[in-house]
Amino acid sequence: MQRIKYWLSEHPKIVGFRWSPTQSWGSTWSFVFGAIATYVVTAIALHLILSLLLRRRPKPVSLGPIPAVHSLAMAVISATIFVGMLVSAAAEIRDTRWLWPRTKTTTPLQWLLCFPIGTRSSGRVFFWSYVFYLSRFLHLLRTFITILRYRKLSSSNLIRQSILVLTPFLWLEFSQSFQVLAIIFTTLVNTVVYGYRFWVGGGASFTLPVPVVELEVNCQVLSVGFNVICHIGVVVLHFRKGGCNGIGAWVCNSILNAVILVQFYLQNVNIKSTKLLREQDAAILEPNKNI
């Protein structure tokens, strides 16, 4: 256990981490917006090329073990970030607790929800926040896998994935409050979803009686509920303590989350409407078959 703690929270690279353009790859505004633009253009171009070249071939492109390997990699990385952030948060609470009375912080939960004014993006928890930020670029590969296998691309997916890259960048750039809990819960959900994707995609003989899509939707619903509760806590602490660090970025993050929530709601409504129409068509066709 001591060795695990050392590699996850006490290693000099982790303790001495500092978010800066000179020390952290991908830490500039030009990089993150350039990366998002490249992702969007590449995804659209790939979708158009496949639509033109393979329009007479309805079968999906075979990718072999690539989707399963991607799911396994995301599950392992998410689990590592989850454990690393938990251990590092506990270490930061232990080492900085003596400073809390100066910032009106009295409990670990208050520190997790509301960083004191003047907090800088350095140290253990921000190292794992940086690793989480980098993992979002690996997550983008899911879009290209979907395009190649099913030739499907939606603007809502491009917007959602772009927001999911921009959000952790804002966390680090402005040392935003609440990011520790957000990363812990998000990586836990990703570990479950991608682990189950790998399990199903690997041809396991035993699977849960829940489709991957349904499991992902249920996890997203839990994530939304968790975020809403935590955002309420941030607002309360911001006014009670006299301010939380990075509150401007938090407002921007809340707006981006609201966009994702609206897209998620509209997507579910569309899925339910399509399912209802299919059931109605099946009910109409059934008597004709009997005749």
Coordinates of C-alpha atoms in Angstrom, one line a residue:
M1 CA 0.0 0.0 0.0
Q2 CA 2.9 2.4 0.8
R3 CA 4.4 1.7 -2.7
I4 CA 1.0 2.4 -4.3
K5 CA 0.6 5.6 -2.4
Y6 CA 4.1 6.7 -3.4
W7 CA 3.5 6.2 -7.1
L8 CA 0.0 7.7 -7.0
S9 CA 0.5 10.7 -4.7
E10 CA 4.0 11.1 -3.4
H11 CA 6.2 10.8 -6.5
P12 CA 8.2 14.0 -7.0
K13 CA 6.7 14.5 -10.5
I14 CA 3.2 14.4 -9.0
V15 CA 3.9 16.6 -5.9
G16 CA 5.9 19.1 -8.0
F17 CA 3.4 19.3 -10.9
R18 CA 2.6 22.8 -12.1
W19 CA 0.2 23.7 -14.9
S20 CA 2.1 26.1 -17.2
P21 CA 2.7 26.5 -21.0
T22 CA 6.4 25.7 -20.4
Q23 CA 5.9 22.6 -18.3
S24 CA 2.6 21.1 -19.4
W25 CA 1.9 19.8 -23.0
G26 CA -1.4 21.2 -24.4
S27 CA -1.8 23.9 -21.8
T28 CA -2.3 26.9 -24.2
W29 CA -5.6 28.3 -25.6
S30 CA -4.3 28.0 -29.1
F31 CA -3.6 24.3 -28.6
V32 CA -7.0 23.4 -27.2
F33 CA -9.0 25.3 -29.8
G34 CA -6.7 24.0 -32.6
A35 CA -7.1 20.4 -31.3
I36 CA -10.9 20.8 -31.2
A37 CA -11.1 22.3 -34.7
T38 CA -8.8 19.5 -36.0
Y39 CA -11.1 16.9 -34.4
V40 CA -14.3 18.4 -35.9
V41 CA -12.8 18.9 -39.4
T42 CA -11.3 15.4 -39.4
A43 CA -14.5 13.7 -38.2
I44 CA -16.6 15.5 -40.8
A45 CA -14.1 14.8 -43.6
L46 CA -13.9 11.1 -42.7
H47 CA -17.7 10.8 -42.6
L48 CA -18.0 12.5 -46.1
I49 CA -15.3 10.3 -47.6
L50 CA -16.8 7.1 -46.4
S51 CA -20.3 8.2 -47.5
L52 CA -19.0 8.9 -51.0
L53 CA -16.7 5.8 -51.4
L54 CA -18.9 3.2 -49.6
R55 CA -22.4 4.4 -50.4
R56 CA -23.1 1.2 -52.3
R57 CA -21.7 -0.9 -49.4
P58 CA -24.1 -1.0 -46.5
K59 CA -21.8 -3.2 -44.4
P60 CA -19.7 -1.5 -41.7
V61 CA -15.9 -1.3 -41.9
S62 CA -14.3 -4.1 -40.0
L63 CA -12.0 -2.8 -37.3
G64 CA -11.0 -6.0 -35.7
P65 CA -10.0 -5.7 -32.0
I66 CA -9.5 -1.9 -32.2
P67 CA -12.8 -1.0 -30.4
A68 CA -12.2 -3.5 -27.7
V69 CA -8.6 -2.3 -27.2
H70 CA -9.8 1.3 -27.0
S71 CA -12.4 0.4 -24.4
L72 CA -9.9 -1.5 -22.3
A73 CA -7.4 1.4 -22.5
M74 CA -10.1 3.9 -21.4
A75 CA -11.2 1.6 -18.6
V76 CA -7.7 1.1 -17.2
I77 CA -6.8 4.8 -17.6
S78 CA -10.0 5.9 -15.9
A79 CA -9.6 3.5 -13.0
T80 CA -6.0 4.7 -12.5
I81 CA -7.1 8.4 -12.5
F82 CA -10.0 7.5 -10.1
V83 CA -7.6 5.8 -7.6
G84 CA -4.9 8.4 -8.0
M85 CA -7.3 11.3 -7.5
L86 CA -8.7 9.7 -4.3
V87 CA -5.3 9.1 -2.8
S88 CA -4.0 12.5 -3.8
A89 CA -7.1 14.3 -2.5
A90 CA -6.6 12.6 0.9
A91 CA -3.0 13.6 0.9
E92 CA -3.7 17.2 0.1
I93 CA -6.4 17.4 2.8
R94 CA -3.9 16.0 5.3
D95 CA -1.1 18.4 4.3
T96 CA -3.2 21.6 3.9
R97 CA -5.7 21.2 6.7
W98 CA -3.9 23.6 9.0
L99 CA -4.5 26.4 6.5
W100 CA -8.2 26.0 6.4
P101 CA -9.2 28.3 9.3
R102 CA -7.8 31.3 7.3
T103 CA -10.1 30.5 4.4
K104 CA -13.3 29.7 6.4
T105 CA -13.0 26.0 5.4
T106 CA -13.9 23.6 8.1
T107 CA -14.5 20.2 6.5
P108 CA -13.0 18.1 3.6
L109 CA -16.2 18.3 1.7
Q110 CA -16.1 22.1 1.7
W111 CA -12.5 22.0 0.3
L112 CA -13.6 19.5 -2.4
L113 CA -16.5 21.7 -3.4
C114 CA -14.9 25.2 -3.0
F115 CA -11.2 25.8 -3.3
P116 CA -9.9 28.8 -1.3
I117 CA -9.3 32.1 -3.3
G118 CA -5.8 32.1 -4.6
T119 CA -5.5 28.4 -5.2
R120 CA -3.0 27.6 -8.0
S121 CA -3.0 24.7 -10.4
S122 CA -0.1 22.8 -8.9
G123 CA 0.4 19.7 -6.8
R124 CA -1.2 16.3 -6.6
V125 CA -4.8 16.8 -7.5
F126 CA -4.0 19.0 -10.4
F127 CA -1.6 16.4 -11.7
W128 CA -4.4 14.0 -12.0
S129 CA -6.7 16.7 -13.4
Y130 CA -4.0 17.1 -16.1
V131 CA -4.0 13.4 -16.8
F132 CA -7.8 13.4 -17.0
Y133 CA -7.5 16.3 -19.5
L134 CA -5.1 14.3 -21.7
S135 CA -7.4 11.2 -21.5
R136 CA -10.2 13.2 -23.1
F137 CA -8.1 13.2 -26.4
L138 CA -8.0 9.4 -26.3
H139 CA -11.8 9.5 -25.7
L140 CA -12.2 11.3 -29.0
L141 CA -11.2 8.2 -30.9
R142 CA -14.6 6.8 -30.0
T143 CA -16.1 9.2 -32.6
F144 CA -13.9 7.8 -35.4
I145 CA -14.6 4.3 -34.4
T146 CA -18.4 5.0 -34.6
I147 CA -17.9 6.6 -38.1
L148 CA -15.9 3.7 -39.4
R149 CA -18.2 1.0 -38.0
Y150 CA -21.7 2.6 -38.5
R151 CA -21.0 5.6 -40.7
K152 CA -22.9 7.8 -38.3
L153 CA -22.0 11.3 -37.2
S154 CA -24.1 13.9 -35.5
S155 CA -23.5 17.5 -34.7
S156 CA -24.6 16.9 -31.1
N157 CA -21.9 14.3 -30.7
L158 CA -19.2 16.7 -32.1
I159 CA -20.4 19.5 -29.8
R160 CA -20.5 17.2 -26.7
Q161 CA -17.1 15.8 -27.3
S162 CA -15.6 19.2 -27.9
I163 CA -17.1 20.5 -24.6
L164 CA -15.7 17.5 -22.8
V165 CA -12.2 18.5 -24.0
L166 CA -12.6 22.2 -23.2
T167 CA -14.1 21.6 -19.7
P168 CA -11.0 20.1 -18.0
F169 CA -8.8 22.7 -19.7
L170 CA -10.8 25.4 -18.0
W171 CA -10.5 23.5 -14.7
L172 CA -6.7 23.6 -14.9
E173 CA -6.4 27.1 -16.4
F174 CA -8.5 28.8 -13.7
S175 CA -7.9 26.3 -10.8
Q176 CA -11.7 25.8 -10.7
S177 CA -13.5 24.5 -7.6
F178 CA -15.4 21.2 -7.6
Q179 CA -13.1 19.6 -10.2
V180 CA -11.9 16.9 -7.8
L181 CA -15.3 15.5 -7.2
A182 CA -16.2 15.8 -10.9
I183 CA -13.2 13.8 -11.9
I184 CA -13.7 11.2 -9.3
F185 CA -17.3 10.5 -10.4
T186 CA -16.6 10.8 -14.1
T187 CA -13.7 8.4 -14.0
L188 CA -15.8 6.0 -12.0
V189 CA -18.6 6.1 -14.6
N190 CA -16.1 5.7 -17.4
T191 CA -14.5 2.7 -15.7
V192 CA -17.8 1.0 -15.5
V193 CA -19.0 1.9 -19.0
Y194 CA -15.8 1.2 -20.9
G195 CA -15.1 -1.9 -18.8
Y196 CA -18.5 -3.3 -19.7
R197 CA -17.9 -2.3 -23.4
F198 CA -14.7 -4.3 -23.4
W199 CA -16.4 -7.2 -21.6
V200 CA -19.2 -7.3 -24.2
G201 CA -17.0 -6.6 -27.2
G202 CA -14.6 -9.3 -26.2
G203 CA -17.3 -11.9 -26.6
A204 CA -17.8 -12.8 -22.9
S205 CA -20.1 -15.7 -22.2
F206 CA -21.7 -13.9 -19.3
T207 CA -23.1 -10.4 -19.6
L208 CA -25.5 -8.3 -17.7
P209 CA -29.2 -8.2 -18.9
V210 CA -28.6 -4.5 -19.8
P211 CA -27.5 -3.3 -23.3
V212 CA -24.3 -1.1 -23.3
V213 CA -26.3 1.9 -24.6
E214 CA -28.8 1.6 -21.7
L215 CA -26.1 1.3 -19.1
E216 CA -24.4 4.4 -20.5
V217 CA -27.6 6.4 -20.4
N218 CA -28.3 5.3 -16.8
C219 CA -24.8 6.3 -15.8
Q220 CA -25.3 9.7 -17.5
V221 CA -28.5 10.3 -15.6
L222 CA -26.6 9.5 -12.3
S223 CA -23.8 11.9 -13.4
V224 CA -26.3 14.7 -14.1
G225 CA -28.0 14.3 -10.7
F226 CA -24.6 14.2 -9.0
N227 CA -23.4 17.4 -10.8
V228 CA -26.6 19.3 -10.0
I229 CA -26.3 18.5 -6.3
C230 CA -22.6 19.5 -6.2
H231 CA -23.2 22.7 -8.2
I232 CA -25.8 23.7 -5.6
G233 CA -23.2 23.1 -2.9
V234 CA -20.7 25.3 -4.8
V235 CA -23.2 28.2 -5.0
V236 CA -24.0 28.0 -1.3
L237 CA -20.3 27.8 -0.2
H238 CA -19.4 30.6 -2.6
F239 CA -21.7 33.1 -0.8
R240 CA -21.1 31.7 2.7
K241 CA -17.3 31.6 2.5
G242 CA -16.9 34.9 0.6
G243 CA -15.9 33.2 -2.7
C244 CA -14.6 30.0 -4.3
N245 CA -11.6 30.0 -6.6
G246 CA -12.3 29.9 -10.3
I247 CA -16.0 30.9 -10.0
G248 CA -16.0 32.5 -13.4
A249 CA -14.8 29.3 -15.1
W250 CA -17.4 27.4 -13.0
V251 CA -20.1 29.6 -14.5
C252 CA -18.8 28.9 -18.0
N253 CA -18.6 25.2 -17.1
S254 CA -22.2 25.2 -15.9
I255 CA -23.4 26.7 -19.2
L256 CA -21.5 24.0 -21.1
N257 CA -23.0 21.3 -18.9
A258 CA -26.4 22.8 -19.6
V259 CA -25.8 22.5 -23.3
I260 CA -24.9 18.8 -22.9
L261 CA -28.0 18.3 -20.7
V262 CA -30.3 19.8 -23.3
Q263 CA -28.7 17.6 -26.0
F264 CA -29.0 14.5 -23.8
Y265 CA -32.7 15.3 -23.2
L266 CA -33.5 15.9 -26.9
Q267 CA -31.6 12.7 -27.8
N268 CA -33.7 10.6 -25.4
V269 CA -36.9 12.2 -26.6
N270 CA -36.0 11.4 -30.2
I271 CA -35.1 7.8 -29.3
K272 CA -38.4 7.3 -27.4
S273 CA -40.4 8.8 -30.3
T274 CA -38.6 6.5 -32.8
K275 CA -39.3 3.5 -30.7
L276 CA -42.9 4.4 -30.3
L277 CA -43.4 4.9 -34.0
R278 CA -41.8 1.4 -34.7
E279 CA -44.1 -0.2 -32.1
Q280 CA -47.1 1.5 -33.8
D281 CA -46.0 0.3 -37.2
A282 CA -45.6 -3.2 -35.9
A283 CA -49.0 -3.1 -34.4
I284 CA -50.5 -2.0 -37.7
L285 CA -48.7 -4.6 -39.7
E286 CA -49.5 -7.5 -37.3
P287 CA -53.2 -7.9 -38.3
N288 CA -52.3 -7.9 -42.0
K289 CA -49.9 -10.7 -41.5
N290 CA -52.6 -12.7 -39.8
I291 CA -55.0 -12.1 -42.7

